[in-house]
Amino acid sequence: MIAGDALNRQLPYWLVERREHLMHLFAPVPALALVLWLSLAALPGMLWMALIGYASTHLLLFWVMYDRSARAAARWPHIERAAILVDALLSIFVIGVATSLLHFLPVYALIAWRAIAGYRRSQATTVTLFVLGPIFLFQLLLHRAGNAALAPDEQWGAVGILTGSLGCGIVAIMASARQKASIHQLRSELQRERNTREARVEELEHLANELRMRMRERHALEEGLRAITSTLSLNDVLEQILDSTVQTFGGERTHAVVLTLQIDGSLDNRMYARDRQIQAQWVEPLIRRVMRDQTPAVIADSALDPDLGEISRTGLHSIICVPLFVGDGPPRGALTVVSATFAAFSSSDARHLSAFAAQAGIAIGNAELHSRLRRQQHLLQAVLRDINDGLVVLDTENNVVLANPIGKALLEDTSAPQPWLERMRELASRLSDDGRPVASPEWIVGDPECEEGCTVYQAVASRVRTNDDLPDLTAIVLHDITDHKAEERARMDFISMVSHELRNPLHTLNGFVKLVLQGRAGPLTPLQQDFLSMADDQIEQLSGRVSELLEYNRFKAGRLTLRPEVGDLSLLIAGTLNRLSLQAEQQQLSLINETPSLPLCQFDNQRIGQVLTNLIENAIKATPAGGVIRVSADVHDQDVRVRVSDTGVGIPSSELGKIFQRFYQVAKHRRAHGTNMGLGLAICQQIVEGHGGRIWVESEEGVGTTFTFTLPLAVEKECTVG
């Protein structure tokens, strides 16, 4: 088969491709020629019978051989041996029966044809031809021992038989030799392939071992990362980093692990070591170098590094050190692994340790952040718990999201006629978009009519700005003003008592001074007249201050009742300006009324006249000669806005929020016009707010000031201050 395959490789391509077709095409030709030859040879009858049996047997074997079933394929070797046996039996029969070359040659050709046809399946078919020819010729010569020599045609037949037999032998020998050479070549190729495969298998085993080692390292790294991220305690995280590093690199080559963190400029080291004699400071020069360069360092032999002399003398040789980044910025430390083996670490180990150090830095940062948050949380809880003020935080839906103990106690108070949460929601609704704080009136715990011995709170609502992802909150601070209210009541009682005690002597003194000025006590010299006039003015001024103080005291005590009535505000403004026009002319000022005809409003004529008078007089005092004071009004929604504008010196922006405070005076006005009680604007605010309105100021230094207050349109009701 191998020889045949070698021969096929030497044939032309087109002949190999069409060989089967050519064989089928020319197969009948040799068969017809052989049949013709056998017919002309005039074979004996017994030989014809043997040939018929031979052909029938081979047809049967052919039919069995070409059965495509699996069982027939298993019988092919036996069929080949049976075919060779049939050839041998025919050969023996021919040797015994045939007595001439004329009878033997066609049968010999038939057997040769069969042998050639079966040669591809088995080279043993040539054995019959190799043995048959010499044996027949030997027998033929024995029968002719006493006879003459072979005829010339018989000699040629004998030569053909011997040539065919020897050719079959030579072909068989050459085929065997070629087969052995091919087998040897195949064995050599197989051996080379086996060696190549063994080398490949060895390489794959090496790669598999390395992969298993890397997988173990990766598994240890993942377990370490899972462990260090499973806790938020900084101390536990640092300890877990050391344990995970040992597990990642294996205990057999890890002699020590140093975890370094820079805290306040100094290095804080945590260490794992099999030998307790090892000091972490021995590797600090390398750690500082790695932190400075921000690159990993792999040391194969510490003795070759001049900075690592201490650790090399202990028998530790290999060191791997990577920077430790915690948050943004430069490294905050390093992670170092030390081994007693030379060149125990590679660049791959440096990459693994760097990856682990990156995750460790994140875990350390999270733990530090958690520690700071816990400290801040404890601080916030302590502040909320121990401050004397109540705190309640509401969300955009006015639901309580935070409350300290005082705030919770007030929210749970059921004795109040109006629930505290409802009060807080109303106060939160008054917050404007600009976020300015809003203060509530006094809130009394329990009976609202209680005057003494009750707890009083004042609430201030402020907007709490959060980031863009969260809605804003409202913080309400409840300040306990009980003591302040008690002091204020005592102060007002004292002021009331002192004012009443001063009023009677002042009236008496004022009466006597006026009698003297009228000349009823005798004639006065001009100098005496001037001195007494000055004294009379001061007495009038002091009496006005006492009246102002008493009036403010009544407002604060809630004992002054406003009696608003439906009236024409335009007439009140016009009358007030007419009354004060002479005073403005004396100061060389223009007092202009720009008030249009207004709808009816509900107000206390006397008290609103007091507010207008106070605002216009303040404008006269604050405006230099040649200035202009304008009074205007307009309707806005459900109220009327009245404005008093001047071209005076203006009010500094730092003092705008304080001018409505009692006893407060603007510094410029105090220097220009002397001291006063500073209660006028506070009284104006009380009167306006008592009407359900509000008052505010707008001013610019050197340009002027505008006071604005609002009054409601006509509504039939009575309002009371306090």
XYZ file of C-alpha atoms in Angstrom:
722
model
C 0.000 0.000 0.000
C 2.793 2.401 0.838
C 4.625 1.545 -2.397
C 1.410 2.048 -4.339
C 0.869 5.401 -2.668
C 4.433 6.389 -3.544
C 3.801 5.360 -7.155
C 0.574 7.347 -7.241
C 2.424 10.445 -6.082
C 4.758 10.043 -9.112
C 1.925 9.820 -11.689
C 0.552 12.887 -13.478
C -2.229 14.679 -11.739
C -4.782 14.170 -14.515
C -4.028 10.440 -14.648
C -4.474 10.041 -10.889
C -7.746 11.932 -11.004
C -9.138 9.822 -13.885
C -7.587 6.493 -12.938
C -10.798 4.989 -11.671
C -12.662 5.947 -14.833
C -9.903 4.512 -17.065
C -9.789 1.276 -15.114
C -13.549 0.868 -15.448
C -13.289 1.687 -19.137
C -10.497 -0.789 -20.009
C -11.306 -3.529 -17.470
C -13.190 -5.746 -20.003
C -10.242 -5.778 -22.465
C -7.815 -7.994 -20.475
C -10.741 -10.172 -19.380
C -11.774 -10.831 -22.997
C -8.175 -11.410 -23.988
C -7.717 -13.899 -21.160
C -10.942 -15.737 -22.045
C -9.805 -15.923 -25.688
C -6.403 -17.213 -24.645
C -7.938 -19.873 -22.395
C -10.225 -20.941 -25.232
C -7.350 -21.294 -27.720
C -5.238 -23.227 -25.179
C -7.703 -26.178 -25.284
C -7.403 -26.860 -21.563
C -8.311 -30.239 -20.141
C -11.818 -30.649 -18.777
C -10.684 -31.017 -15.191
C -8.736 -27.781 -15.440
C -11.801 -26.072 -16.892
C -13.841 -27.309 -13.936
C -11.174 -26.049 -11.557
C -11.189 -22.623 -13.248
C -14.985 -22.452 -13.032
C -14.866 -23.283 -9.321
C -12.032 -20.799 -8.877
C -14.059 -18.030 -10.551
C -17.222 -18.883 -8.594
C -15.337 -18.863 -5.307
C -13.777 -15.471 -6.046
C -17.153 -14.071 -7.103
C -18.566 -15.209 -3.768
C -15.647 -13.681 -1.896
C -16.027 -10.491 -3.962
C -19.701 -10.281 -3.060
C -18.935 -10.778 0.637
C -16.051 -8.298 0.552
C -18.089 -5.496 -0.969
C -20.900 -5.780 1.548
C -20.966 -2.281 3.197
C -22.093 -3.472 6.604
C -19.910 -3.113 9.677
C -19.747 -6.915 10.150
C -18.454 -7.420 6.556
C -15.717 -4.836 7.126
C -14.568 -6.814 10.157
C -14.293 -9.983 7.966
C -12.095 -8.411 5.280
C -8.755 -9.826 6.593
C -10.234 -13.349 6.614
C -11.610 -12.883 3.077
C -8.155 -11.840 1.813
C -6.565 -14.923 3.349
C -9.309 -17.092 1.845
C -8.674 -15.564 -1.604
C -4.915 -16.334 -1.319
C -5.763 -19.889 -0.231
C -8.002 -20.334 -3.294
C -5.125 -19.070 -5.491
C -2.788 -21.589 -3.832
C -5.237 -24.471 -4.334
C -5.649 -23.620 -7.990
C -1.869 -23.396 -8.345
C -1.421 -26.866 -6.782
C -4.154 -28.260 -9.035
C -2.548 -26.729 -12.137
C 0.871 -28.149 -11.204
C -0.656 -31.574 -10.867
C -2.797 -31.483 -14.031
C -1.055 -29.253 -16.582
C 1.634 -31.037 -18.597
C 2.557 -28.258 -21.008
C 3.308 -24.623 -20.933
C 0.404 -24.012 -23.284
C -2.027 -25.114 -20.569
C -0.146 -23.482 -17.711
C 0.486 -19.975 -19.079
C -3.152 -18.737 -19.292
C -3.895 -20.063 -15.800
C -0.662 -18.457 -14.595
C -1.772 -15.165 -16.181
C -5.171 -15.498 -14.461
C -3.549 -15.992 -11.061
C -1.111 -13.108 -11.780
C -4.026 -10.843 -12.729
C -5.826 -11.733 -9.500
C -2.604 -11.153 -7.510
C -2.084 -7.737 -9.084
C -5.713 -6.804 -8.373
C -5.391 -7.746 -4.692
C -1.883 -6.390 -4.216
C -3.120 -3.059 -2.759
C -5.004 -4.887 -0.024
C -2.332 -7.495 0.728
C 1.190 -8.064 -0.621
C 0.873 -11.763 0.263
C -0.924 -12.387 -3.061
C 2.469 -12.304 -4.842
C 3.720 -15.284 -2.849
C 1.628 -17.677 -4.911
C 3.091 -16.384 -8.195
C 6.625 -16.421 -6.783
C 6.343 -20.090 -5.781
C 4.052 -21.365 -8.596
C 6.329 -20.636 -11.569
C 9.566 -22.354 -10.387
C 7.701 -25.386 -9.040
C 5.819 -25.905 -12.296
C 8.991 -25.573 -14.375
C 10.839 -27.961 -12.071
C 8.080 -30.547 -12.409
C 7.945 -30.032 -16.153
C 11.670 -30.657 -16.475
C 11.435 -33.810 -14.334
C 8.787 -35.238 -16.659
C 11.040 -34.466 -19.601
C 14.262 -35.863 -18.135
C 14.534 -38.529 -20.791
C 13.195 -36.451 -23.605
C 14.610 -33.749 -25.741
C 15.111 -30.170 -24.621
C 12.338 -27.575 -24.581
C 11.132 -26.178 -27.818
C 11.964 -22.554 -28.587
C 8.416 -21.355 -27.895
C 8.421 -23.333 -24.652
C 11.720 -21.769 -23.706
C 10.232 -18.337 -24.158
C 7.250 -19.369 -22.044
C 9.541 -20.705 -19.331
C 11.531 -17.476 -19.398
C 8.290 -15.515 -19.037
C 7.205 -17.695 -16.125
C 10.569 -17.344 -14.387
C 10.640 -13.621 -15.119
C 7.142 -13.181 -13.722
C 7.953 -15.219 -10.634
C 11.241 -13.467 -10.046
C 9.595 -10.098 -10.815
C 6.925 -10.797 -8.223
C 9.634 -11.676 -5.745
C 11.652 -8.585 -6.594
C 8.546 -6.400 -6.412
C 7.613 -7.947 -3.087
C 11.155 -7.428 -1.783
C 11.299 -3.853 -3.044
C 7.830 -3.151 -1.714
C 8.848 -4.573 1.632
C 12.034 -2.521 1.652
C 10.148 0.588 0.628
C 7.506 -0.175 3.228
C 10.187 -0.567 5.867
C 11.785 2.719 4.768
C 8.398 4.427 4.875
C 7.692 2.887 8.240
C 11.096 4.026 9.447
C 10.416 7.508 8.108
C 6.976 7.510 9.688
C 8.469 6.359 12.952
C 11.053 9.130 12.757
C 8.374 11.673 12.002
C 6.225 10.193 14.726
C 9.127 10.410 17.147
C 9.776 14.019 16.193
C 6.102 14.756 16.532
C 6.084 12.968 19.868
C 9.118 14.955 21.033
C 7.474 18.161 19.827
C 4.241 17.249 21.569
C 6.091 16.286 24.741
C 7.911 19.627 24.685
C 4.604 21.362 24.045
C 2.951 19.385 26.816
C 5.816 20.291 29.140
C 5.453 23.931 28.166
C 1.700 23.745 28.651
C 2.197 22.109 32.039
C 4.602 24.892 32.959
C 2.084 27.476 31.792
C -0.683 25.614 33.605
C 1.366 25.589 36.806
C 2.109 29.260 36.419
C -1.550 29.911 35.637
C -2.601 27.945 38.708
C -0.145 29.957 40.770
C -1.499 33.198 39.307
C -5.033 31.985 39.898
C -4.152 31.263 43.515
C -2.602 34.710 43.785
C -5.647 36.229 42.121
C -7.968 34.290 44.392
C -5.956 35.396 47.405
C -6.028 38.955 46.070
C -9.808 38.833 45.578
C -10.301 37.353 49.015
C -8.049 40.035 50.456
C -9.942 42.792 48.664
C -13.240 41.331 49.798
C -11.945 41.199 53.355
C -10.527 44.737 53.467
C -13.695 46.196 51.961
C -15.973 44.289 54.324
C -15.215 46.590 57.252
C -15.082 50.341 57.736
C -12.905 50.261 60.835
C -9.505 51.752 59.955
C -7.625 49.512 62.372
C -9.328 46.381 60.991
C -8.635 47.481 57.418
C -4.906 47.932 58.114
C -4.630 44.551 59.811
C -6.526 42.863 56.993
C -4.210 44.423 54.391
C -1.225 42.770 56.093
C -2.955 39.364 56.265
C -4.135 39.538 52.662
C -0.651 40.467 51.426
C 0.818 37.402 53.132
C -1.877 35.174 51.619
C -1.331 36.667 48.157
C 2.407 35.983 48.025
C 2.376 32.824 50.135
C 3.896 32.251 53.530
C 6.871 30.300 52.110
C 8.427 33.316 50.413
C 7.016 36.096 52.595
C 9.249 36.794 55.558
C 7.847 40.217 56.470
C 5.222 42.724 55.300
C 5.368 46.429 56.182
C 2.357 48.738 55.703
C 3.406 52.384 55.947
C 1.149 55.447 56.228
C 2.348 59.035 56.412
C 0.570 60.861 59.227
C 1.416 64.488 60.007
C 4.733 64.257 58.154
C 5.993 61.124 59.914
C 5.831 57.474 58.825
C 3.586 55.159 60.818
C 4.463 51.488 60.206
C 2.384 48.357 60.735
C 4.263 45.119 60.313
C 3.896 41.366 59.994
C 7.127 39.405 60.504
C 8.028 35.790 61.154
C 11.100 37.005 62.986
C 10.195 39.448 65.728
C 13.733 40.885 65.627
C 13.076 42.625 62.300
C 12.556 46.379 62.525
C 10.321 48.237 60.076
C 12.710 51.191 60.121
C 15.256 49.124 58.180
C 13.232 49.484 54.975
C 12.219 53.134 55.493
C 14.941 54.453 53.106
C 13.437 52.351 50.301
C 9.908 53.392 51.300
C 10.783 57.091 51.168
C 12.451 56.574 47.781
C 9.389 54.798 46.371
C 7.064 57.501 47.737
C 9.264 60.199 46.194
C 9.569 58.491 42.779
C 5.950 57.188 42.860
C 7.058 53.953 41.124
C 7.357 50.354 42.412
C 10.785 48.992 43.325
C 11.886 45.331 43.047
C 15.157 44.485 44.853
C 16.661 41.066 43.997
C 19.505 41.351 46.559
C 19.357 43.913 49.348
C 23.125 43.678 49.834
C 23.596 45.534 46.531
C 21.557 48.516 47.739
C 23.572 50.882 49.989
C 20.383 52.069 51.778
C 19.394 48.558 52.885
C 22.495 47.513 54.782
C 20.651 46.834 58.042
C 18.144 44.415 56.554
C 20.713 42.624 54.343
C 22.716 41.664 57.430
C 19.672 39.834 58.813
C 19.616 37.403 55.867
C 16.700 39.025 54.059
C 17.475 39.608 50.402
C 14.476 40.207 48.125
C 12.254 43.250 48.619
C 9.291 44.532 46.660
C 7.844 47.946 47.539
C 4.944 49.803 45.855
C 3.526 53.272 46.610
C 0.206 53.527 48.428
C -2.182 56.194 47.113
C -4.984 57.249 49.451
C -7.247 59.662 47.625
C -5.876 62.248 45.227
C -2.404 63.689 45.322
C 0.998 62.107 46.046
C 1.429 58.733 47.785
C 0.575 58.643 51.451
C 2.529 55.518 52.185
C 3.850 52.245 50.787
C 3.313 48.493 50.941
C 6.520 46.431 51.274
C 7.097 42.658 51.128
C 10.431 41.160 52.252
C 11.740 37.627 51.510
C 14.841 35.663 52.540
C 15.142 34.167 49.010
C 17.245 35.793 46.313
C 15.206 37.251 43.432
C 11.956 36.026 44.966
C 9.846 38.693 43.260
C 9.303 39.599 39.610
C 7.819 42.503 37.712
C 4.560 40.530 37.543
C 4.512 40.420 41.343
C 5.063 44.185 41.349
C 2.012 44.644 39.118
C -0.104 42.405 41.351
C 1.024 44.210 44.486
C 0.420 47.615 42.846
C -3.126 46.574 41.942
C -3.697 45.347 45.476
C -2.204 48.557 46.921
C -4.548 50.649 44.762
C -7.584 48.853 46.200
C -6.068 48.986 49.679
C -5.678 52.771 49.322
C -9.357 53.062 48.411
C -10.312 50.945 51.434
C -8.117 53.075 53.728
C -9.646 56.260 52.325
C -13.165 54.887 52.862
C -12.303 53.848 56.412
C -10.802 57.277 57.200
C -13.825 58.992 55.671
C -16.135 56.752 57.686
C -14.191 57.553 60.856
C -14.483 61.289 60.170
C -18.177 60.935 59.399
C -18.734 58.997 62.624
C -16.905 61.664 64.628
C -18.919 64.403 62.924
C -22.110 62.424 63.480
C -21.336 61.993 67.170
C -20.468 65.689 67.405
C -23.712 66.658 65.657
C -25.727 64.345 67.897
C -24.068 65.804 70.981
C -24.751 69.363 69.807
C -28.371 68.614 68.958
C -28.826 66.802 72.249
C -27.240 69.386 74.529
C -28.173 72.758 73.017
C -30.863 74.661 74.887
C -32.776 75.469 71.705
C -35.184 73.216 69.918
C -34.517 72.234 66.306
C -36.960 70.822 63.776
C -36.099 70.268 60.105
C -38.881 69.990 57.500
C -38.668 68.819 53.901
C -40.401 70.352 50.896
C -43.599 68.481 51.837
C -43.385 69.957 55.362
C -42.705 66.548 56.869
C -40.351 66.282 59.842
C -36.988 64.805 58.836
C -34.974 65.738 61.949
C -35.716 66.924 65.453
C -33.617 67.189 68.604
C -35.040 66.215 72.026
C -36.505 69.682 72.719
C -38.041 69.802 69.255
C -39.541 66.329 69.699
C -40.983 67.295 73.070
C -42.688 70.350 71.553
C -44.033 68.325 68.625
C -45.535 65.863 71.096
C -47.101 68.634 73.231
C -50.880 68.205 73.065
C -51.779 70.976 75.534
C -51.351 73.775 72.971
C -54.562 74.976 71.256
C -52.755 74.828 67.905
C -50.426 71.896 67.224
C -46.772 72.904 67.112
C -46.212 71.127 63.795
C -49.001 73.167 62.233
C -47.421 76.364 63.548
C -44.063 75.361 62.107
C -45.556 74.555 58.725
C -47.238 77.970 58.623
C -43.931 79.627 59.515
C -42.089 77.607 56.822
C -44.647 78.680 54.222
C -43.727 82.332 54.878
C -40.149 81.784 53.712
C -39.433 83.647 50.497
C -37.295 82.384 47.630
C -34.366 84.609 48.605
C -33.945 82.497 51.739
C -34.117 85.310 54.303
C -34.934 83.946 57.791
C -38.439 84.492 59.111
C -39.161 84.881 62.826
C -42.395 83.906 64.491
C -44.261 85.755 67.229
C -43.993 84.443 70.737
C -45.236 80.873 71.146
C -46.338 79.958 74.659
C -46.296 76.375 75.854
C -49.689 75.531 77.286
C -52.253 78.276 77.988
C -51.743 81.191 75.561
C -53.261 83.607 78.151
C -50.562 82.757 80.663
C -48.409 85.770 81.556
C -46.025 84.488 84.199
C -44.463 81.104 84.879
C -44.992 79.841 81.308
C -42.345 78.708 78.869
C -42.138 80.967 75.838
C -40.393 80.171 72.553
C -39.616 82.211 69.494
C -39.103 80.267 66.259
C -36.818 81.325 63.408
C -37.206 79.507 60.083
C -34.275 79.400 57.653
C -33.756 77.781 54.272
C -31.170 74.976 54.237
C -29.531 74.751 50.831
C -28.457 71.276 49.724
C -26.775 70.104 46.549
C -28.493 69.971 43.180
C -29.597 66.357 43.604
C -31.481 66.903 46.871
C -34.370 69.278 47.605
C -33.883 72.166 50.018
C -34.934 71.817 53.638
C -36.355 74.217 56.212
C -34.671 74.449 59.602
C -36.750 75.890 62.455
C -34.863 76.900 65.581
C -37.026 77.254 68.700
C -35.297 79.619 71.102
C -36.445 79.651 74.730
C -37.092 83.317 75.540
C -38.851 82.708 78.848
C -36.149 84.445 80.892
C -35.869 87.175 78.292
C -39.625 87.777 78.466
C -39.475 87.902 82.250
C -36.643 90.428 82.081
C -38.502 92.394 79.439
C -41.633 92.511 81.588
C -39.594 93.663 84.550
C -37.877 96.253 82.383
C -41.166 97.521 80.965
C -42.665 97.708 84.452
C -39.621 99.650 85.614
C -39.784 101.951 82.569
C -43.488 102.509 83.127
C -42.937 103.258 86.797
C -40.026 105.626 86.097
C -41.904 107.324 83.260
C -44.922 107.964 85.455
C -42.691 109.186 88.270
C -40.945 111.568 85.864
C -44.070 112.814 84.089
C -45.622 114.632 87.090
C -42.466 116.567 88.085
C -41.865 117.436 84.445
C -45.415 118.778 84.049
C -45.003 120.846 87.180
C -41.595 122.135 86.110
C -42.919 122.893 82.623
C -45.856 124.836 84.067
C -43.655 126.980 86.309
C -41.202 127.721 83.522
C -44.008 128.828 81.246
C -45.418 131.112 83.999
C -42.038 132.752 84.426
C -41.656 133.125 80.646
C -45.085 134.817 80.546
C -43.825 137.411 83.043
C -46.172 136.473 85.814
C -43.254 136.203 88.227
C -41.928 139.600 87.251
C -40.077 141.099 84.328
C -37.198 139.113 82.754
C -34.033 140.332 81.211
C -33.312 139.220 77.629
C -30.611 136.840 78.834
C -32.993 135.294 81.381
C -35.622 135.031 78.656
C -33.192 133.109 76.423
C -32.085 130.771 79.194
C -35.642 129.978 80.262
C -36.708 129.413 76.636
C -33.884 126.920 76.222
C -34.923 125.207 79.464
C -38.535 125.130 78.270
C -37.474 123.467 74.988
C -35.452 120.868 76.849
C -38.359 120.168 79.187
C -40.677 119.740 76.171
C -38.130 117.428 74.540
C -37.740 115.393 77.744
C -41.498 115.182 78.112
C -41.758 113.913 74.520
C -39.136 111.255 75.214
C -41.045 110.085 78.294
C -44.301 109.936 76.301
C -42.548 108.027 73.511
C -41.128 105.578 76.021
C -44.517 105.038 77.633
C -46.152 104.515 74.259
C -43.578 101.944 73.177
C -43.989 100.244 76.523
C -47.724 99.975 75.964
C -47.108 98.466 72.521
C -44.734 95.844 73.871
C -47.072 95.005 76.707
C -49.966 94.622 74.261
C -52.043 97.186 76.068
C -52.447 99.594 73.146
C -55.501 98.800 71.023
C -55.767 99.940 67.413
C -59.177 100.970 66.147
C -59.038 100.770 62.361
C -61.894 102.369 60.471
C -62.663 102.742 56.801
C -61.182 106.021 55.648
C -59.513 107.960 52.892
C -55.747 107.545 53.145
C -55.182 110.263 50.520
C -56.727 112.897 52.819
C -54.582 111.749 55.773
C -51.404 112.000 53.676
C -52.364 115.456 52.374
C -53.174 116.736 55.869
C -49.904 115.423 57.307
C -47.857 117.046 54.532
C -49.654 120.394 55.036
C -48.889 120.289 58.752
C -45.186 119.549 58.174
C -44.647 121.795 55.148
C -43.580 124.764 57.300
C -40.985 122.630 59.078
C -39.646 121.484 55.666
C -39.483 125.079 54.374
C -37.482 126.130 57.433
C -34.912 123.465 56.452
C -34.991 124.658 52.811
C -36.491 121.360 51.612
C -39.199 120.595 49.053
C -42.016 118.399 50.377
C -43.941 116.940 47.402
C -47.177 114.981 47.502
C -47.397 112.485 44.607
C -50.291 110.493 46.024
C -53.167 109.811 43.584
C -56.748 109.216 44.589
C -56.728 105.927 46.542
C -59.516 103.465 47.296
C -60.850 103.303 50.812
C -58.579 101.610 53.348
C -59.077 100.347 56.849
C -56.692 102.004 59.317
C -56.434 103.829 62.621
C -56.285 107.441 61.512
C -54.344 108.702 64.550
C -51.730 105.930 64.537
C -51.102 105.913 60.760
C -50.809 109.713 60.975
C -48.191 109.111 63.695
C -46.299 106.740 61.322
C -46.375 109.280 58.468
C -45.245 112.082 60.749
C -42.352 110.059 62.109
C -41.149 108.987 58.657
C -41.390 112.519 57.190
C -39.640 114.084 60.205
C -36.843 111.534 59.913
C -36.519 112.390 56.208
C -36.330 116.124 57.052
C -33.560 115.434 59.549
C -31.596 113.250 57.097
C -31.872 115.517 54.042
C -29.534 118.480 53.597
C -30.787 121.878 52.394
C -32.013 121.906 48.818
C -33.174 118.292 48.963
C -36.545 116.830 48.015
C -38.925 114.651 50.016
C -41.642 112.815 48.085
C -44.672 110.956 49.441
C -46.413 108.559 47.021
C -48.818 105.634 47.153
C -50.265 102.977 44.857
C -52.509 99.931 45.024
C -50.789 96.529 44.951
C -52.916 93.341 45.072
C -55.046 93.587 48.233
C -53.197 96.419 49.941
C -51.926 99.978 49.475
C -48.215 100.787 49.503
C -47.156 104.167 50.873
C -43.611 105.432 50.166
C -41.658 108.258 51.811
C -38.525 108.998 49.759
C -35.784 111.543 50.353
C -32.557 112.649 48.731
C -30.650 112.611 51.980
C -27.392 111.054 53.128
C -28.746 107.501 53.015
C -28.233 104.587 55.395
C -25.200 102.253 55.230
C -26.082 98.764 53.993
C -24.577 97.256 57.148
C -27.202 99.079 59.265
C -30.316 98.474 57.169
C -31.223 95.334 59.116
C -30.974 97.105 62.464
C -32.884 100.353 62.102
C -36.208 98.851 63.256
C -34.613 97.595 66.449
C -35.572 99.510 69.557
C -33.068 102.034 70.912
C -30.987 101.809 67.715
C -29.780 104.961 65.970
C -27.941 105.318 62.677
C -24.443 106.635 63.413
C -24.567 109.454 60.812
C -27.931 110.716 62.037
C -26.809 110.537 65.653
C -23.786 112.722 64.942
C -25.817 115.189 62.823
C -28.959 115.564 64.942
C -27.929 114.528 68.409
C -29.136 111.597 70.425
C -32.690 110.374 70.759
C -34.395 107.299 72.144
C -34.294 105.358 68.869
C -37.857 104.137 69.347
C -39.648 105.935 66.520
C -39.151 103.322 63.810
C -39.774 100.477 66.244
C -43.128 102.083 67.155
C -43.919 102.566 63.466
C -43.230 98.887 62.822
C -45.504 97.865 65.688
C -48.336 100.072 64.376
C -48.035 98.872 60.758
C -47.805 95.195 61.709
C -50.762 95.726 64.042
C -52.751 96.676 60.951
C -51.693 93.460 59.207
C -49.154 95.227 56.998
C -45.395 95.403 56.872
C -42.725 98.077 56.631
C -39.268 98.023 55.054
C -36.516 100.354 53.910
C -34.375 100.763 50.776
C -31.401 103.075 50.850
C -28.149 103.977 49.125
C -25.512 106.133 50.732
C -25.272 109.584 49.171
C -28.434 109.016 47.089
C -31.315 108.797 49.522
C -33.683 106.550 51.423
C -37.170 105.175 50.787
C -39.421 103.843 53.561
C -42.385 101.757 52.388
C -45.309 100.411 54.413
C -48.492 98.639 53.410
C -52.074 98.846 54.622
C -54.949 96.540 53.717
C -57.865 97.715 51.631
C -61.183 98.304 53.349
C -62.186 95.271 55.449
C -64.557 95.471 58.374
C -62.567 94.162 61.302
C -60.737 95.311 64.385
C -57.054 94.458 64.931
C -55.081 94.593 68.118
C -51.326 94.769 68.698
C -49.835 92.003 70.803
